[in-house]
PDB file of C-alpha atoms in Angstrom:
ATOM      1  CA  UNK O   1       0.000   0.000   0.000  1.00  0.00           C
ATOM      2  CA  UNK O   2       1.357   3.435  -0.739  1.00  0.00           C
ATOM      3  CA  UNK O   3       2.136   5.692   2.218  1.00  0.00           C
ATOM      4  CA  UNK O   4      -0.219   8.299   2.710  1.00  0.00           C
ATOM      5  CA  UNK O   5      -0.006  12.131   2.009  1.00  0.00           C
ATOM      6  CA  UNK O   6      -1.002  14.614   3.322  1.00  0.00           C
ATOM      7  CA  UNK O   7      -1.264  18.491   1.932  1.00  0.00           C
ATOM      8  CA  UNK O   8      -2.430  22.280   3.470  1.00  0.00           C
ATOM      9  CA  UNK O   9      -2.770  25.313   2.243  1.00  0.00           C
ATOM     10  CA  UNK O  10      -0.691  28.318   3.522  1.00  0.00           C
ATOM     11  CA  UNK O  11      -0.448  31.982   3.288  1.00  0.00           C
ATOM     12  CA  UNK O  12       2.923  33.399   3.380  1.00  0.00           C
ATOM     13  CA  UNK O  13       2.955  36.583   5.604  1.00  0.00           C
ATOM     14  CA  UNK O  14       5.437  39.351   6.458  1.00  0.00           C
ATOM     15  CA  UNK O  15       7.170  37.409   9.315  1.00  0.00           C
ATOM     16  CA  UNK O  16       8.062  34.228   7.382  1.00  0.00           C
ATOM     17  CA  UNK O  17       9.916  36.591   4.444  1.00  0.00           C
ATOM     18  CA  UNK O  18      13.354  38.683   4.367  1.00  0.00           C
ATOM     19  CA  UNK O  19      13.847  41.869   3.077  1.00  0.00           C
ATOM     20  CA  UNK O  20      13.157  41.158  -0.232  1.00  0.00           C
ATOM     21  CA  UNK O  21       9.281  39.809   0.739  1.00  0.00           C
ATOM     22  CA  UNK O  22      10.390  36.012  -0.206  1.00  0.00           C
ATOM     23  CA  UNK O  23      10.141  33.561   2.057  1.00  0.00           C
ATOM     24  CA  UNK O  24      13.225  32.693   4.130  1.00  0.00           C
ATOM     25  CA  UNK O  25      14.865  29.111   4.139  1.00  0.00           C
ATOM     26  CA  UNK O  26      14.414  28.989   7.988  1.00  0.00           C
ATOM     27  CA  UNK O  27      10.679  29.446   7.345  1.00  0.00           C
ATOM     28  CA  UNK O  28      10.454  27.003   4.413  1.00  0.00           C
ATOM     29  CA  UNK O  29      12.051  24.525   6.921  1.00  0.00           C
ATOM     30  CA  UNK O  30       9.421  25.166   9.713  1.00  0.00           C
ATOM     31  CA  UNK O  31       6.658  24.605   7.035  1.00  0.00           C
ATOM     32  CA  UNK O  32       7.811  21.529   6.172  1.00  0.00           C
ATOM     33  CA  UNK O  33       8.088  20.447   9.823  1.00  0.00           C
ATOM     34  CA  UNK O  34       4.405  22.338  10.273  1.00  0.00           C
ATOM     35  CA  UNK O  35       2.403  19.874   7.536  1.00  0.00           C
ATOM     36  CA  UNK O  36       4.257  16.771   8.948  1.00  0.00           C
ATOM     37  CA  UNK O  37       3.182  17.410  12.298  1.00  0.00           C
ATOM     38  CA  UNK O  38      -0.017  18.450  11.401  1.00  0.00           C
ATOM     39  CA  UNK O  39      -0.209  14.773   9.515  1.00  0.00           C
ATOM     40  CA  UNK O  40       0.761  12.905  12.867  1.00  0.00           C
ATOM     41  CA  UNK O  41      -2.055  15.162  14.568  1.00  0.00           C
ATOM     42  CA  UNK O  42      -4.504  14.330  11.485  1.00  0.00           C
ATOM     43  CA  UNK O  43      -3.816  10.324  11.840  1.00  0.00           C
ATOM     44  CA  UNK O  44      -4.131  10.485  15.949  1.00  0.00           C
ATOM     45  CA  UNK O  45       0.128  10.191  16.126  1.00  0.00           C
ATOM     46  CA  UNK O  46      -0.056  13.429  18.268  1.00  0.00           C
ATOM     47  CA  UNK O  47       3.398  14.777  19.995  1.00  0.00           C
ATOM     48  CA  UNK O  48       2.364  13.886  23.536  1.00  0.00           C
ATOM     49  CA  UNK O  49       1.161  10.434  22.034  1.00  0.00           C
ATOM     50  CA  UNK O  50       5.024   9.934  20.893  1.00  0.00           C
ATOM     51  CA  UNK O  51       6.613  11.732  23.962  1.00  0.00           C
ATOM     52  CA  UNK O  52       4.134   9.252  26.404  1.00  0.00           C
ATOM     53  CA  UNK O  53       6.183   6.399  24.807  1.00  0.00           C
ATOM     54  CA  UNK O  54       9.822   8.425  26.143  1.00  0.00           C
ATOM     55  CA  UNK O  55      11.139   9.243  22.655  1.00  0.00           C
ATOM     56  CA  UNK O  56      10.451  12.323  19.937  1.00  0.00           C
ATOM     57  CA  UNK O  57      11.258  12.826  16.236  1.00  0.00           C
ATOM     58  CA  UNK O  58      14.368  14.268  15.954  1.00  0.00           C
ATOM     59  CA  UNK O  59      15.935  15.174  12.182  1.00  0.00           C
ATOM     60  CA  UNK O  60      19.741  14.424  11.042  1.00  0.00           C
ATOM     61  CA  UNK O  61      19.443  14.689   7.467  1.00  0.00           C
ATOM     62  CA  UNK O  62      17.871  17.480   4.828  1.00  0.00           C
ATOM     63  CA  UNK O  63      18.476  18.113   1.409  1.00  0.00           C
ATOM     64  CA  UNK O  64      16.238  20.620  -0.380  1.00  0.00           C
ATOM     65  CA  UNK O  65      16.044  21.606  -4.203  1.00  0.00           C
ATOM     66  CA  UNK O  66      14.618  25.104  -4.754  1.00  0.00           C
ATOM     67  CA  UNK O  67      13.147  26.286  -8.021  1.00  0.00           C
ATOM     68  CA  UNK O  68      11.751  29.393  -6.362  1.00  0.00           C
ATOM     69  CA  UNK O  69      11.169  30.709  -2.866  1.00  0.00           C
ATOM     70  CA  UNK O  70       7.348  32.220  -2.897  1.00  0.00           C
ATOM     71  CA  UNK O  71       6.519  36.073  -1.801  1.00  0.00           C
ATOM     72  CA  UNK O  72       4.632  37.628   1.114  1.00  0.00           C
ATOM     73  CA  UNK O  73       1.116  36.842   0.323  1.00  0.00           C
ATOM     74  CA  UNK O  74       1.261  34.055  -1.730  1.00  0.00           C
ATOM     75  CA  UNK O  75      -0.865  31.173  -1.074  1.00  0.00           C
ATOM     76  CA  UNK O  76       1.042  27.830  -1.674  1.00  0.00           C
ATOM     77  CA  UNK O  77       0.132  24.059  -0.985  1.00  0.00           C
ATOM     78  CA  UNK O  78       2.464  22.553   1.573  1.00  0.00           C
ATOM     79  CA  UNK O  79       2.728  18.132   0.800  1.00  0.00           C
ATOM     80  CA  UNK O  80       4.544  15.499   2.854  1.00  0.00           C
ATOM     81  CA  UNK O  81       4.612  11.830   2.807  1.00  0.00           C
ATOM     82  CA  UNK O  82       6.103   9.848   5.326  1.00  0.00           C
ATOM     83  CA  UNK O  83       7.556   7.124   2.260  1.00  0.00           C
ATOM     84  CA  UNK O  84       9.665   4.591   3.741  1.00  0.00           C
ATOM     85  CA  UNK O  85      11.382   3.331   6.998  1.00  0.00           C
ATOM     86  CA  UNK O  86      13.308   0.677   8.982  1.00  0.00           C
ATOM     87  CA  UNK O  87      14.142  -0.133  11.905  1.00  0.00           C
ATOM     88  CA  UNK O  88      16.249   3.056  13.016  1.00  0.00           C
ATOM     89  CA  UNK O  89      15.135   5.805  10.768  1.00  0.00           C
ATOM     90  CA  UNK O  90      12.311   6.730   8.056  1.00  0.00           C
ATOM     91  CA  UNK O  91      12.219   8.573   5.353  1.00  0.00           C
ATOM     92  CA  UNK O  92      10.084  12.057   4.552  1.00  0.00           C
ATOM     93  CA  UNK O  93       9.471  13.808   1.398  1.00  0.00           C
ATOM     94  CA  UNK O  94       8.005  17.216   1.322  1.00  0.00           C
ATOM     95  CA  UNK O  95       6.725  19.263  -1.394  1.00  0.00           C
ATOM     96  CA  UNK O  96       6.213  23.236  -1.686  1.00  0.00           C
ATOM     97  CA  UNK O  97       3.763  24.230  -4.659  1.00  0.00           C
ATOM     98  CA  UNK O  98       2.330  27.280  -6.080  1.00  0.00           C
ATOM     99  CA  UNK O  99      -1.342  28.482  -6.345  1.00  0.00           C
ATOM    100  CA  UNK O 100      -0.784  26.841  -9.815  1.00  0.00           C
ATOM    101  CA  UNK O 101       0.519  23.872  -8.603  1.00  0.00           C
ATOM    102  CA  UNK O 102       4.062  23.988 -10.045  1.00  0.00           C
ATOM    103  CA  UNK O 103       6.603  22.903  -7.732  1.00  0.00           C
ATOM    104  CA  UNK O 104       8.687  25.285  -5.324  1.00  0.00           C
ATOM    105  CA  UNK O 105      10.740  23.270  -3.786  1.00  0.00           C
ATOM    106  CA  UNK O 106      11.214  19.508  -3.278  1.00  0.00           C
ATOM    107  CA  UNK O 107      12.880  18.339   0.415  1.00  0.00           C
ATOM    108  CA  UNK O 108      13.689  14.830   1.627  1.00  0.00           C
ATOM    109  CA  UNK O 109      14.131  14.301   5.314  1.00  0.00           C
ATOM    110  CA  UNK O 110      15.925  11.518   7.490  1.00  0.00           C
ATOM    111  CA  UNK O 111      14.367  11.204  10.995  1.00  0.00           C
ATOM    112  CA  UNK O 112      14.963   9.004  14.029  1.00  0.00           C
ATOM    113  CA  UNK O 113      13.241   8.668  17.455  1.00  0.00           C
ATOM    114  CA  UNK O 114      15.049   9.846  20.207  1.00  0.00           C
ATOM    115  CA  UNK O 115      15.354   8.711  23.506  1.00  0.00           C
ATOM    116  CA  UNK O 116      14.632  11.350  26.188  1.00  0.00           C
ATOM    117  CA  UNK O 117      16.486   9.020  28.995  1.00  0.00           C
ATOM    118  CA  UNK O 118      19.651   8.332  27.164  1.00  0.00           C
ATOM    119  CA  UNK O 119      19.471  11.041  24.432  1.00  0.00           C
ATOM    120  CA  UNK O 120      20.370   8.666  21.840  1.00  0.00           C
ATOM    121  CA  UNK O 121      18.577   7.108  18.917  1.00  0.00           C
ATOM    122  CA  UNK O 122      15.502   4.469  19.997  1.00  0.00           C
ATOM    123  CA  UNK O 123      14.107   1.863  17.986  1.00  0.00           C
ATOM    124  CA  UNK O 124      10.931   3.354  16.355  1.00  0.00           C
ATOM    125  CA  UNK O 125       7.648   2.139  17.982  1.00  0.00           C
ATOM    126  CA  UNK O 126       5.664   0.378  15.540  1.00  0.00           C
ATOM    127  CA  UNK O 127       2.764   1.308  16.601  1.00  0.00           C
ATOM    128  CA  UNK O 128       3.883   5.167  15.672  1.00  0.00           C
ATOM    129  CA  UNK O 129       4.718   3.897  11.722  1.00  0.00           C
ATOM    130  CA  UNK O 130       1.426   1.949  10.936  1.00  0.00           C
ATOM    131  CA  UNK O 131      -0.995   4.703  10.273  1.00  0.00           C
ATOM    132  CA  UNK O 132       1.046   6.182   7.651  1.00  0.00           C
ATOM    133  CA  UNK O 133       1.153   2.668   5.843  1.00  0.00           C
ATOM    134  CA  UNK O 134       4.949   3.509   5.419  1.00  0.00           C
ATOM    135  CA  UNK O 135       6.438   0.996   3.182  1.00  0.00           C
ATOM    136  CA  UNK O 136       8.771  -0.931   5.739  1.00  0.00           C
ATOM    137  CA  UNK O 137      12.471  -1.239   4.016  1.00  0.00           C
ATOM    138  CA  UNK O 138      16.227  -2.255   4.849  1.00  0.00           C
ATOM    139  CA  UNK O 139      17.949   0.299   3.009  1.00  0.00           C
ATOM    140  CA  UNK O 140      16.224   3.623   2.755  1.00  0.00           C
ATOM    141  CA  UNK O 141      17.527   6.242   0.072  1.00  0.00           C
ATOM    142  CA  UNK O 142      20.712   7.738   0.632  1.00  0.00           C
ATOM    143  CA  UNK O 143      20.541  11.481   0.746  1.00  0.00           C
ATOM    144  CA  UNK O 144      23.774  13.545  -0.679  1.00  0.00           C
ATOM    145  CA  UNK O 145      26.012  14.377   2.384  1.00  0.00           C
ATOM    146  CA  UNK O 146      26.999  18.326   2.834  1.00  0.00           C
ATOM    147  CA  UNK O 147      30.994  18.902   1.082  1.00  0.00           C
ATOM    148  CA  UNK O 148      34.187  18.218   3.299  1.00  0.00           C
ATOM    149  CA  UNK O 149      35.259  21.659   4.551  1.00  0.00           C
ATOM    150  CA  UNK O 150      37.915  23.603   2.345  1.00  0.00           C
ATOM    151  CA  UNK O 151      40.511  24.502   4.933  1.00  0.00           C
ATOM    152  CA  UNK O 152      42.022  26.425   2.317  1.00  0.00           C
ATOM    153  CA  UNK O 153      39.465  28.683   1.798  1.00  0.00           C
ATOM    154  CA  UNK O 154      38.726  32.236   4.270  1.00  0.00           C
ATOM    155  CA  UNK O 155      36.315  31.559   6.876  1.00  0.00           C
ATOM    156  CA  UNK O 156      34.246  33.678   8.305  1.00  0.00           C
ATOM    157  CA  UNK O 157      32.918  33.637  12.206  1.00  0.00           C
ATOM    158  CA  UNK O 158      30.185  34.802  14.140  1.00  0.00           C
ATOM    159  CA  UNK O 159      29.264  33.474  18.275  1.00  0.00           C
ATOM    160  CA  UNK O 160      25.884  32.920  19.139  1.00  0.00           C
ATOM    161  CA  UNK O 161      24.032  32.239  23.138  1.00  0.00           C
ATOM    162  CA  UNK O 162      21.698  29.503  22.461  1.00  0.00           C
ATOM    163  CA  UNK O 163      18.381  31.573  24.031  1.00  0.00           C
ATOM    164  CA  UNK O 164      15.164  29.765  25.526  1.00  0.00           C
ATOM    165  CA  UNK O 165      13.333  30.842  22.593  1.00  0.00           C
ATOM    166  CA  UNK O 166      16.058  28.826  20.367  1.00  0.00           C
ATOM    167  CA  UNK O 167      14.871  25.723  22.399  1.00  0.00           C
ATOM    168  CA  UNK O 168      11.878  23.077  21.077  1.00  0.00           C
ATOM    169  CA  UNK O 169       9.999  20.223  22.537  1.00  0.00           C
ATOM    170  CA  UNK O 170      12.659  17.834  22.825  1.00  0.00           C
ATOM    171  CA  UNK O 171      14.452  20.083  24.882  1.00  0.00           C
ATOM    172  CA  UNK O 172      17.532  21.312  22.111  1.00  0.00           C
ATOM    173  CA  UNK O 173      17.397  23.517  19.613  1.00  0.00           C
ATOM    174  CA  UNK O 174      14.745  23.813  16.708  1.00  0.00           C
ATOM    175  CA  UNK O 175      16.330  22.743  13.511  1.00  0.00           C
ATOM    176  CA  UNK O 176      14.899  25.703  11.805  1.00  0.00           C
ATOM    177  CA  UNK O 177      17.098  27.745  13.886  1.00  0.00           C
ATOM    178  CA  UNK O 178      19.919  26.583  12.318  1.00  0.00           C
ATOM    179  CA  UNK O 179      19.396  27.993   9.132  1.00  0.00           C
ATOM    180  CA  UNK O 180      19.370  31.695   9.941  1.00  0.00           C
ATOM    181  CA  UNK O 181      22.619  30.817  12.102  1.00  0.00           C
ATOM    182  CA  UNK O 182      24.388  29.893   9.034  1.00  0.00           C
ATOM    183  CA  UNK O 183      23.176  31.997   6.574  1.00  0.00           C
ATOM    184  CA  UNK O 184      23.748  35.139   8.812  1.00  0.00           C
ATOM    185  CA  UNK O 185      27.429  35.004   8.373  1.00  0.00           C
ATOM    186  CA  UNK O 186      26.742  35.875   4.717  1.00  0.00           C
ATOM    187  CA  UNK O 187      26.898  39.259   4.073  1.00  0.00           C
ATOM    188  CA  UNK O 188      23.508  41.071   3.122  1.00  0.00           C
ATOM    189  CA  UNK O 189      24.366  41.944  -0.115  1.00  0.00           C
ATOM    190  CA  UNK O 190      25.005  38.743  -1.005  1.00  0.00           C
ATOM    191  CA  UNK O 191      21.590  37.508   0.241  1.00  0.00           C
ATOM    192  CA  UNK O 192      19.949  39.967  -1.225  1.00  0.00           C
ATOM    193  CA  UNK O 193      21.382  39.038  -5.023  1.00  0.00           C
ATOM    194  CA  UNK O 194      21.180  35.617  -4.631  1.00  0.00           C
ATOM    195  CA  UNK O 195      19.277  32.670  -4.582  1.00  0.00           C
ATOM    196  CA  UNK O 196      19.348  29.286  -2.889  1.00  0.00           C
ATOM    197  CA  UNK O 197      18.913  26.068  -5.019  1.00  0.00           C
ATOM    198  CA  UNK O 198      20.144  23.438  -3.176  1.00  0.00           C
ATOM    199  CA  UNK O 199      20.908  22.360   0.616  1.00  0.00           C
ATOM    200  CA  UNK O 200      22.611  19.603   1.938  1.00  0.00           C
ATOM    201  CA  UNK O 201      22.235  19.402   5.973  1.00  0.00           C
ATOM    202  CA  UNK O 202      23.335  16.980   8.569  1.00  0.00           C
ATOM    203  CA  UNK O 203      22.973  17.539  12.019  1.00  0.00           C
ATOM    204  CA  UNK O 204      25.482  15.662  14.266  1.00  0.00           C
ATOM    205  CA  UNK O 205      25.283  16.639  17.981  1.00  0.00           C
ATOM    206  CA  UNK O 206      22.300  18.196  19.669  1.00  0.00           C
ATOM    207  CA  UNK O 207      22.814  21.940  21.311  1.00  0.00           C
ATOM    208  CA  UNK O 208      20.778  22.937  24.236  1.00  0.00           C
ATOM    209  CA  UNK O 209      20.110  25.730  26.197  1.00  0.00           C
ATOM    210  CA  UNK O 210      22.345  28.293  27.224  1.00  0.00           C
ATOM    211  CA  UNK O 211      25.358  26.831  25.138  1.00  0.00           C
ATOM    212  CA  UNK O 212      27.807  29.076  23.482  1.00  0.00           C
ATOM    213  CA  UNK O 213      27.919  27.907  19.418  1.00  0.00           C
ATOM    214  CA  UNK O 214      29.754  29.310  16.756  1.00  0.00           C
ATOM    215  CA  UNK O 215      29.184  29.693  13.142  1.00  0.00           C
ATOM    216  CA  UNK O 216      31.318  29.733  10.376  1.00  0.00           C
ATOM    217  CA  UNK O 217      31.119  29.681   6.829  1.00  0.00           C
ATOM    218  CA  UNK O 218      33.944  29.543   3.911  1.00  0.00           C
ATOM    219  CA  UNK O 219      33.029  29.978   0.600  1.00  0.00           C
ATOM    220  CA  UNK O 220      35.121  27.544  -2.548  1.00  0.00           C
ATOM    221  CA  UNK O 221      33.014  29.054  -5.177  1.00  0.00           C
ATOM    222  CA  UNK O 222      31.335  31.771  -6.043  1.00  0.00           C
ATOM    223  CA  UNK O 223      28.499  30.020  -6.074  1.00  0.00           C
ATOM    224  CA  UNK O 224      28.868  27.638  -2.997  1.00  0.00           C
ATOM    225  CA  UNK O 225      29.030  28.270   0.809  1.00  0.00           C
ATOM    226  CA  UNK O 226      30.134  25.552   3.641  1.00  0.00           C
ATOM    227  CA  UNK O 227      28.660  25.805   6.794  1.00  0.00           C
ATOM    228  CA  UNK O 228      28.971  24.567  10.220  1.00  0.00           C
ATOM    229  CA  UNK O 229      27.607  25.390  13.757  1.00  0.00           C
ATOM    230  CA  UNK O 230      29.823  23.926  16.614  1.00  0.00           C
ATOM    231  CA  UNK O 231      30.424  24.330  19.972  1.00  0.00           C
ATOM    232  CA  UNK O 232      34.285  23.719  21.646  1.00  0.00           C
ATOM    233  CA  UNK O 233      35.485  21.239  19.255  1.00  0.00           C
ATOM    234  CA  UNK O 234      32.735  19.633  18.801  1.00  0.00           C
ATOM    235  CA  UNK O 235      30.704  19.794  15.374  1.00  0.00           C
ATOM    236  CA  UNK O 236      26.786  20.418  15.642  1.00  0.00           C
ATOM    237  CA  UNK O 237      25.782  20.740  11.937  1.00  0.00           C
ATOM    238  CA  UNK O 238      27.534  21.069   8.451  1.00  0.00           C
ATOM    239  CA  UNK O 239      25.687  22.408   5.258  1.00  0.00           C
ATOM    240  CA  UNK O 240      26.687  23.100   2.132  1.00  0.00           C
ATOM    241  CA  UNK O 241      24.354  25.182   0.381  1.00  0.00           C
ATOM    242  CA  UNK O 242      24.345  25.831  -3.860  1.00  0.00           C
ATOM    243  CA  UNK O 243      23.048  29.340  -5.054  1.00  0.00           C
ATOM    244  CA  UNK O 244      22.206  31.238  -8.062  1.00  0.00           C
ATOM    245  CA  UNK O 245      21.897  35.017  -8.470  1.00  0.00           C
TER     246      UNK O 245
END
C-alpha cells in the first residue's frame, strides 16, 4: 500500500519573508516540519502520544532543491509523505507548490526517534509507523552528504548564546534555527542578489540551552558556501548550500 499524504494550504505573511518579501529558508524549513506534524495530529500520532512512549522525532538529514522561494502573500500548498522506513530511521518527502501547482521546492528528510532518557537514537515504535502505511524497508535512500570543509578557503565567524526561545519540545534547539545561524554570516548583499537552489544538511550533535555555538562559513566558489555550527570542538551541523543570483 502506498504511504499516505497529506497536503495544506498556507499563506505566506510578512514574518516568514526577508527583506526582499520572499520567504526565508528557515521558514520554508518550519513549514515543512508544520504539515508533517499536522499529519501525525490528522492520523491520531499526536506529539504527547510519541513523547508518552519516552522518545520524539528528531531530524539528522535534509536536502532541499529550490526552483523558487514564494513572496509575502502568496498562497502555496504545503505536501509530505512519510515514504519509507526501517528499523532506526524513516524517510520524509516534502513538497512546496504554487497556487498553480508547479513545484517550489522539493525536500527529503531523514528522521529518528530519540530517547529522552539516554538522548540517543531508539528503535521506532511500531505502533507510531502503521498509520502512515509507510512501506517498511532495509535500506532507505541515501541522501547527498553536505561537502568536506575547504581549509584552504577564508572563513568567516560569528558566536551565538543559544536563548530559551532557540529551544523546542525535545528540549535542544529547533532545527529551523539553524538555518538563519548559518546563513547570517553571509553578508547582506550577497543575500539579497542571490538565490538558494540546493541544501545539503546533517545535524550531528544536539545543542541545548544556554550553550555558546559558533558559526562559520567559507566559501570555494562563487556560487557555494560551507557551513557549520559547533560548539568547543565539537561539530553540531555542516551544510553546504548551492546558489544562483
Amino acid at each position: 500500500m502506498a504511504a499516505n499524504e497529506f497536503s495544506e494550504k498556507h499563506r505566506i505573511v510578512y514574518y516568514e519573508a526577508d527583506d526582499t518579501d520572499q520567504l526565508t529558508l528557515a521558514k520554508l524549513i518550519d513549514l515543512f516540519v508544520l504539515v508533517s506534524e499536522d499529519q501525525n495530529a490528522d492520523l491520531g500520532i499526536t506529539t504527547a502520544k510519541i513523547q508518552s512512549l519516552g522518545v520524539g522525532w528528531v531530524v539528522t538529514q535534509y536536502h532541499v532543491q529550490i526552483d523558487r522561494l514564494p513572496r509575502t502573500g502568496e498562497t502555496v500548498t504545503v505536501k509530505t509523505r512519510a515514504t519509507a522506513y526501517n528499523r532506526y530511521f524513516a524517510y520524509r518527502e516534502y513538497w512546496l507548490l504554487d497556487a498553480t501547482g508547479k513545484q517550489l521546492a522539493y525536500g527529503e528528510g531523514i528522521w529518528v526517534t530519540m530517547s529522552y532518557e539516554t538522548r540517543k537514537i531508539a528503535t521506532i515504535p511500531a505502533e507510531i509507523m502503521a498509520p502512515y502505511h509507510s512501506d517498511p524497508v532495509t535500506r532507505l535512500p541515501r541522501l547527498p552528504r553536505p561537502d568536506k570543509d575547504d581549509v584552504t578557503a577564508t572563513s568567516h565567524v560569528k558566536p551565538y548564546t543559544v536563548r530559551y526561545f532557540d529551544i523546542d519540545h525535545n528540549g535542544h534547539v529547533n532545527n529551523a534555527h539553524y538555518f538563519d545561524w548559518m546563513l547570517d554570516t553571509l553578508p547582506a548583499e550577497f543575500l539579497r542578489h542571490h538565490h538558494a537552489t540546493d541544501v545539503r544538511i546533517r545535524f550531528e550533535n544536539e545543542v541545548k540551552y544556554g550553550q555558546q555555538v559558533t558559526s562559520t562559513v567559507t566559501q570555494p566558489a562563487s556560487t557555494t558556501t560551507q557551513h557549520t555550527v559547533s560548539f568547543g570542538t565539537t561539530t553540531a551541523v555542516r551544510a553546504t548550500v548551492q546558489w544562483t543570483d
